[in-house]
Coordinates of C-alpha atoms in Angstrom, one line a residue:
X158 CA 0.0 0.0 0.0
X159 CA 1.4 3.5 -0.9
X160 CA 2.6 5.5 2.1
X161 CA 1.1 8.6 0.5
X162 CA -2.7 8.5 0.1
X163 CA -3.2 11.8 -1.7
X164 CA -0.6 14.3 -3.0
X165 CA -1.0 17.8 -4.4
X166 CA 2.0 18.6 -6.5
X167 CA 2.4 22.3 -7.3
X168 CA -1.4 22.6 -7.9
X169 CA -3.0 25.8 -9.2
X170 CA -6.5 26.5 -10.4
X171 CA -7.3 29.7 -12.3
X172 CA -10.7 30.7 -13.6
X173 CA -11.2 31.8 -17.2
X174 CA -11.5 35.3 -15.9
X175 CA -7.9 35.0 -14.6
X176 CA -8.8 34.9 -10.9
X177 CA -6.7 32.2 -9.1
X178 CA -8.6 30.0 -6.6
X179 CA -5.5 27.9 -5.8
X180 CA -1.9 28.9 -6.1
X181 CA 1.0 26.4 -6.2
X182 CA -0.3 24.1 -3.5
X183 CA 2.0 21.2 -2.6
X184 CA 0.8 18.8 0.1
X185 CA 1.4 15.1 0.9
X186 CA -1.4 13.3 2.9
X187 CA 0.0 10.2 4.4
X188 CA -2.1 7.1 4.0
X189 CA -4.4 6.4 7.0
X190 CA -4.1 9.9 8.4
X191 CA -6.6 12.8 8.8
X192 CA -5.8 16.2 7.5
X193 CA -8.0 19.2 8.2
X194 CA -8.0 22.3 6.0
X195 CA -9.0 25.6 7.6
X196 CA -9.4 29.1 6.1
X197 CA -11.8 31.9 5.6
X198 CA -14.6 31.6 3.0
X199 CA -13.2 31.8 -0.5
X200 CA -9.7 30.6 0.5
X201 CA -10.0 27.6 -1.9
X202 CA -10.7 24.8 0.6
X203 CA -13.6 23.2 -1.2
X204 CA -11.9 23.6 -4.6
X205 CA -8.9 21.7 -3.2
X206 CA -11.1 19.0 -1.9
X207 CA -13.0 18.6 -5.1
X208 CA -9.8 18.1 -7.0
X209 CA -9.2 14.8 -5.2
X210 CA -12.2 13.1 -6.9
X211 CA -11.8 14.9 -10.2
X212 CA -14.8 17.2 -9.9
X213 CA -12.3 20.0 -10.5
X214 CA -9.1 19.5 -12.5
X215 CA -6.0 21.7 -11.9
X216 CA -5.0 24.2 -14.5
X217 CA -1.4 23.4 -13.6
X218 CA 0.3 20.8 -11.4
X219 CA -1.1 17.3 -10.5
X220 CA -3.2 15.7 -7.9
X221 CA -2.3 12.0 -7.2
X222 CA -4.5 9.5 -5.5
X223 CA -2.5 6.4 -4.3
X224 CA 0.4 7.4 -6.5
X225 CA -1.6 7.9 -9.7
X226 CA -2.7 11.2 -11.2
X227 CA -6.4 11.9 -11.1
X228 CA -6.4 12.6 -14.9
X229 CA -5.1 9.1 -15.5
X230 CA -8.1 7.4 -13.8
X231 CA -11.5 6.6 -15.4
X232 CA -13.8 9.0 -13.5
X233 CA -16.1 6.3 -12.2
X234 CA -13.2 4.2 -11.0
X235 CA -11.7 7.2 -9.2
X236 CA -14.9 8.2 -7.5
X237 CA -15.6 4.7 -6.3
X238 CA -12.2 4.7 -4.6
X239 CA -13.2 7.9 -2.7
X240 CA -16.0 8.5 -0.2
X241 CA -17.5 12.0 -0.1
X242 CA -19.5 13.5 2.8
X243 CA -21.1 16.9 2.5
X244 CA -22.9 19.2 5.0
X245 CA -26.5 18.5 4.0
X246 CA -25.8 14.8 3.5
X247 CA -27.3 14.7 -0.1
X248 CA -29.5 11.8 0.8
X249 CA -32.2 10.9 -1.7
X250 CA -35.6 11.6 0.0
X251 CA -37.5 8.9 -2.0
X252 CA -35.0 6.2 -0.9
X253 CA -34.9 4.4 2.5
X254 CA -32.0 4.5 4.8
X255 CA -30.9 1.1 3.5
X256 CA -31.2 2.2 -0.1
X257 CA -29.3 5.4 0.5
X258 CA -26.5 3.6 2.4
X259 CA -26.2 1.0 -0.3
X260 CA -26.5 3.2 -3.3
X261 CA -22.9 3.0 -4.6
X262 CA -23.0 -0.8 -4.2
X263 CA -26.3 -0.9 -6.2
X264 CA -24.7 1.2 -9.0
X265 CA -21.8 -1.2 -9.0
X266 CA -24.1 -4.1 -9.7
X267 CA -23.8 -5.9 -6.3
X268 CA -26.4 -8.4 -5.2
X269 CA -29.3 -7.5 -3.0
X270 CA -28.0 -9.7 -0.2
X271 CA -24.5 -8.1 -0.4
X272 CA -25.9 -4.6 -0.4
X273 CA -28.0 -5.3 2.7
X274 CA -25.1 -6.9 4.6
X275 CA -22.7 -4.0 3.8
X276 CA -25.4 -1.4 4.6
X277 CA -25.9 -3.0 8.0
X278 CA -22.2 -3.0 8.6
X279 CA -21.5 0.6 7.7
X280 CA -24.6 1.9 9.4
X281 CA -23.5 0.0 12.5
X282 CA -20.1 1.7 12.3
X283 CA -21.8 5.1 12.6
X284 CA -23.9 4.0 15.6
X285 CA -27.2 3.4 13.8
X286 CA -29.4 0.4 14.4
X287 CA -29.9 -1.2 10.9
X288 CA -33.0 -3.3 11.9
X289 CA -34.7 -0.3 13.4
X290 CA -33.9 2.3 10.7
X291 CA -33.4 0.4 7.5
X292 CA -36.9 1.2 6.2
X293 CA -37.2 4.8 7.2
X294 CA -36.8 7.8 4.9
X295 CA -34.5 10.8 5.4
X296 CA -37.4 13.0 6.6
X297 CA -38.1 10.5 9.4
X298 CA -34.6 10.9 10.8
X299 CA -33.0 13.5 13.0
X300 CA -30.3 15.7 11.6
X301 CA -27.6 13.7 13.3
X302 CA -29.1 10.4 12.0
X303 CA -29.1 11.7 8.5
X304 CA -25.5 12.7 8.7
X305 CA -24.6 9.3 10.0
X306 CA -26.3 7.7 7.0
X307 CA -24.3 10.1 4.8
X308 CA -21.1 8.9 6.4
X309 CA -22.2 5.2 6.1
X310 CA -22.9 5.7 2.4
X311 CA -19.5 7.2 1.8
X312 CA -17.9 4.2 3.4
X313 CA -20.0 1.5 1.7
X314 CA -17.5 0.8 -1.2
X315 CA -14.6 0.7 1.3
X316 CA -12.8 3.6 -0.3
X317 CA -9.2 4.3 0.4
X318 CA -9.8 8.1 0.7
X319 CA -12.6 9.9 2.5
X320 CA -13.5 13.6 1.7
X321 CA -15.5 15.6 4.2
X322 CA -16.7 19.1 3.3
X323 CA -18.1 20.8 6.5
X324 CA -19.9 17.5 7.3
X325 CA -21.4 18.7 10.6
X326 CA -21.8 22.4 9.9
X327 CA -25.6 22.3 9.8
X328 CA -25.9 20.5 13.2
X329 CA -26.6 22.0 16.6
X330 CA -23.5 22.2 19.0
X331 CA -24.5 19.1 21.1
X332 CA -25.3 16.9 18.1
X333 CA -22.2 18.1 16.4
X334 CA -20.1 17.1 19.4
X335 CA -21.7 13.7 19.4
X336 CA -20.9 13.3 15.7
X337 CA -17.3 14.3 16.2
X338 CA -16.9 11.7 18.9
X339 CA -18.5 9.1 16.7
X340 CA -16.3 10.0 13.7
X341 CA -13.1 10.0 15.7
X342 CA -13.7 6.5 16.9
X343 CA -14.8 5.3 13.5
X344 CA -11.7 6.7 11.8
X345 CA -9.4 5.0 14.3
X346 CA -11.1 1.7 13.2
X347 CA -11.3 2.1 9.5
X348 CA -7.9 3.6 8.7
X349 CA -8.8 5.9 5.8
X350 CA -6.9 8.8 4.3
X351 CA -9.2 11.7 5.3
X352 CA -9.3 15.3 4.0
X353 CA -11.6 17.3 6.2
X354 CA -12.7 20.9 5.2
X355 CA -14.0 22.8 8.1
X356 CA -14.3 26.3 9.6
X357 CA -14.3 24.9 13.1
X358 CA -10.9 25.0 14.7
X359 CA -11.8 22.9 17.7
X360 CA -13.3 20.2 15.3
X361 CA -10.0 20.2 13.3
X362 CA -7.9 19.8 16.5
X363 CA -10.1 17.0 17.8
X364 CA -10.3 15.0 14.6
X365 CA -7.1 15.7 12.6
X366 CA -3.5 14.6 12.9
X367 CA -2.5 17.6 10.9
X368 CA -4.0 21.1 10.1
X369 CA -3.4 23.1 6.9
X370 CA -4.4 26.7 6.7
X371 CA -5.2 28.3 3.3
X372 CA -5.3 32.0 2.6
X373 CA -6.3 33.3 -0.9
X374 CA -5.6 29.9 -2.4
X375 CA -2.1 29.4 -0.9
X376 CA -0.9 27.3 2.0
X377 CA 0.2 29.6 4.7
X378 CA 0.7 27.0 7.5
X379 CA 0.9 23.2 7.7
X380 CA 1.2 21.9 11.3
X381 CA 0.7 18.9 13.4
X382 CA -2.6 19.4 15.3
X383 CA -0.8 19.5 18.6
X384 CA 1.3 22.5 17.6
X385 CA -1.5 24.8 16.3
X386 CA -2.5 26.5 19.5
X387 CA 1.1 27.5 20.3
X388 CA 2.2 28.4 16.8
X389 CA 3.8 31.8 16.1
X390 CA 2.7 31.8 12.5
X391 CA 0.7 35.1 12.2
X392 CA -2.1 33.4 10.0
X393 CA -2.5 30.7 12.6
X394 CA -2.5 33.1 15.5
X395 CA -5.1 35.3 13.9
X396 CA -7.4 32.3 13.3
X397 CA -6.9 31.0 16.8
X398 CA -7.5 34.4 18.4
X399 CA -10.7 34.9 16.3
X400 CA -12.1 31.6 17.5
X401 CA -11.0 31.7 21.1
X402 CA -11.8 35.4 21.9
X403 CA -12.5 36.1 25.6
X404 CA -16.2 36.8 26.1
X405 CA -17.2 39.5 28.6
X406 CA -20.4 39.0 30.4

């Protein structure tokens, strides 16, 4: 197995207007680790994430997944090797929990029995009771349950890489904390290469091995999570101070 799960090699992305969303980004995400990307809105976080599964292709440089450039993959093969979790889950409202969790397997032509077995397994990993919830529809679930189904669906094909774009941003603080606890335990068990985009510094420090800060499309800091709060990097200090301001009552 490659030691590098995902690599960005001098990656830039420039719009036809000439505006640069990413500028000369070079990062190596070690296999089996979690990397969080922080930065203000418009800094290029989601564009960087979407390059991993080929939804955005760099205008210069290369993105490599397990040692192979994304442009060299068949798009379907690439995306089946990558799980993707978004903020609003993207569950299909007309499909049950079981059908949503097993969608990728269904599209891959797996048998009904195999789909049910794997759906039960991945839903269990996220803390959901398959027997109780398998026949429910998304509107019959809480926000936290829907997000758990979204995580389960992303894991169904046993991808090597997991992309998470503000996965818990729409949840209330207590549910969000529960989801973070669930996810940290899950990631310790499944050993995926994870790229997590978030605005939440505390979430990044709790979940990630490493934290990357983007500013105007460029990497301005790349630190082990344990060093972020004591970093002297001005970009990091500004972010930490903005999040951890003292509140006067």
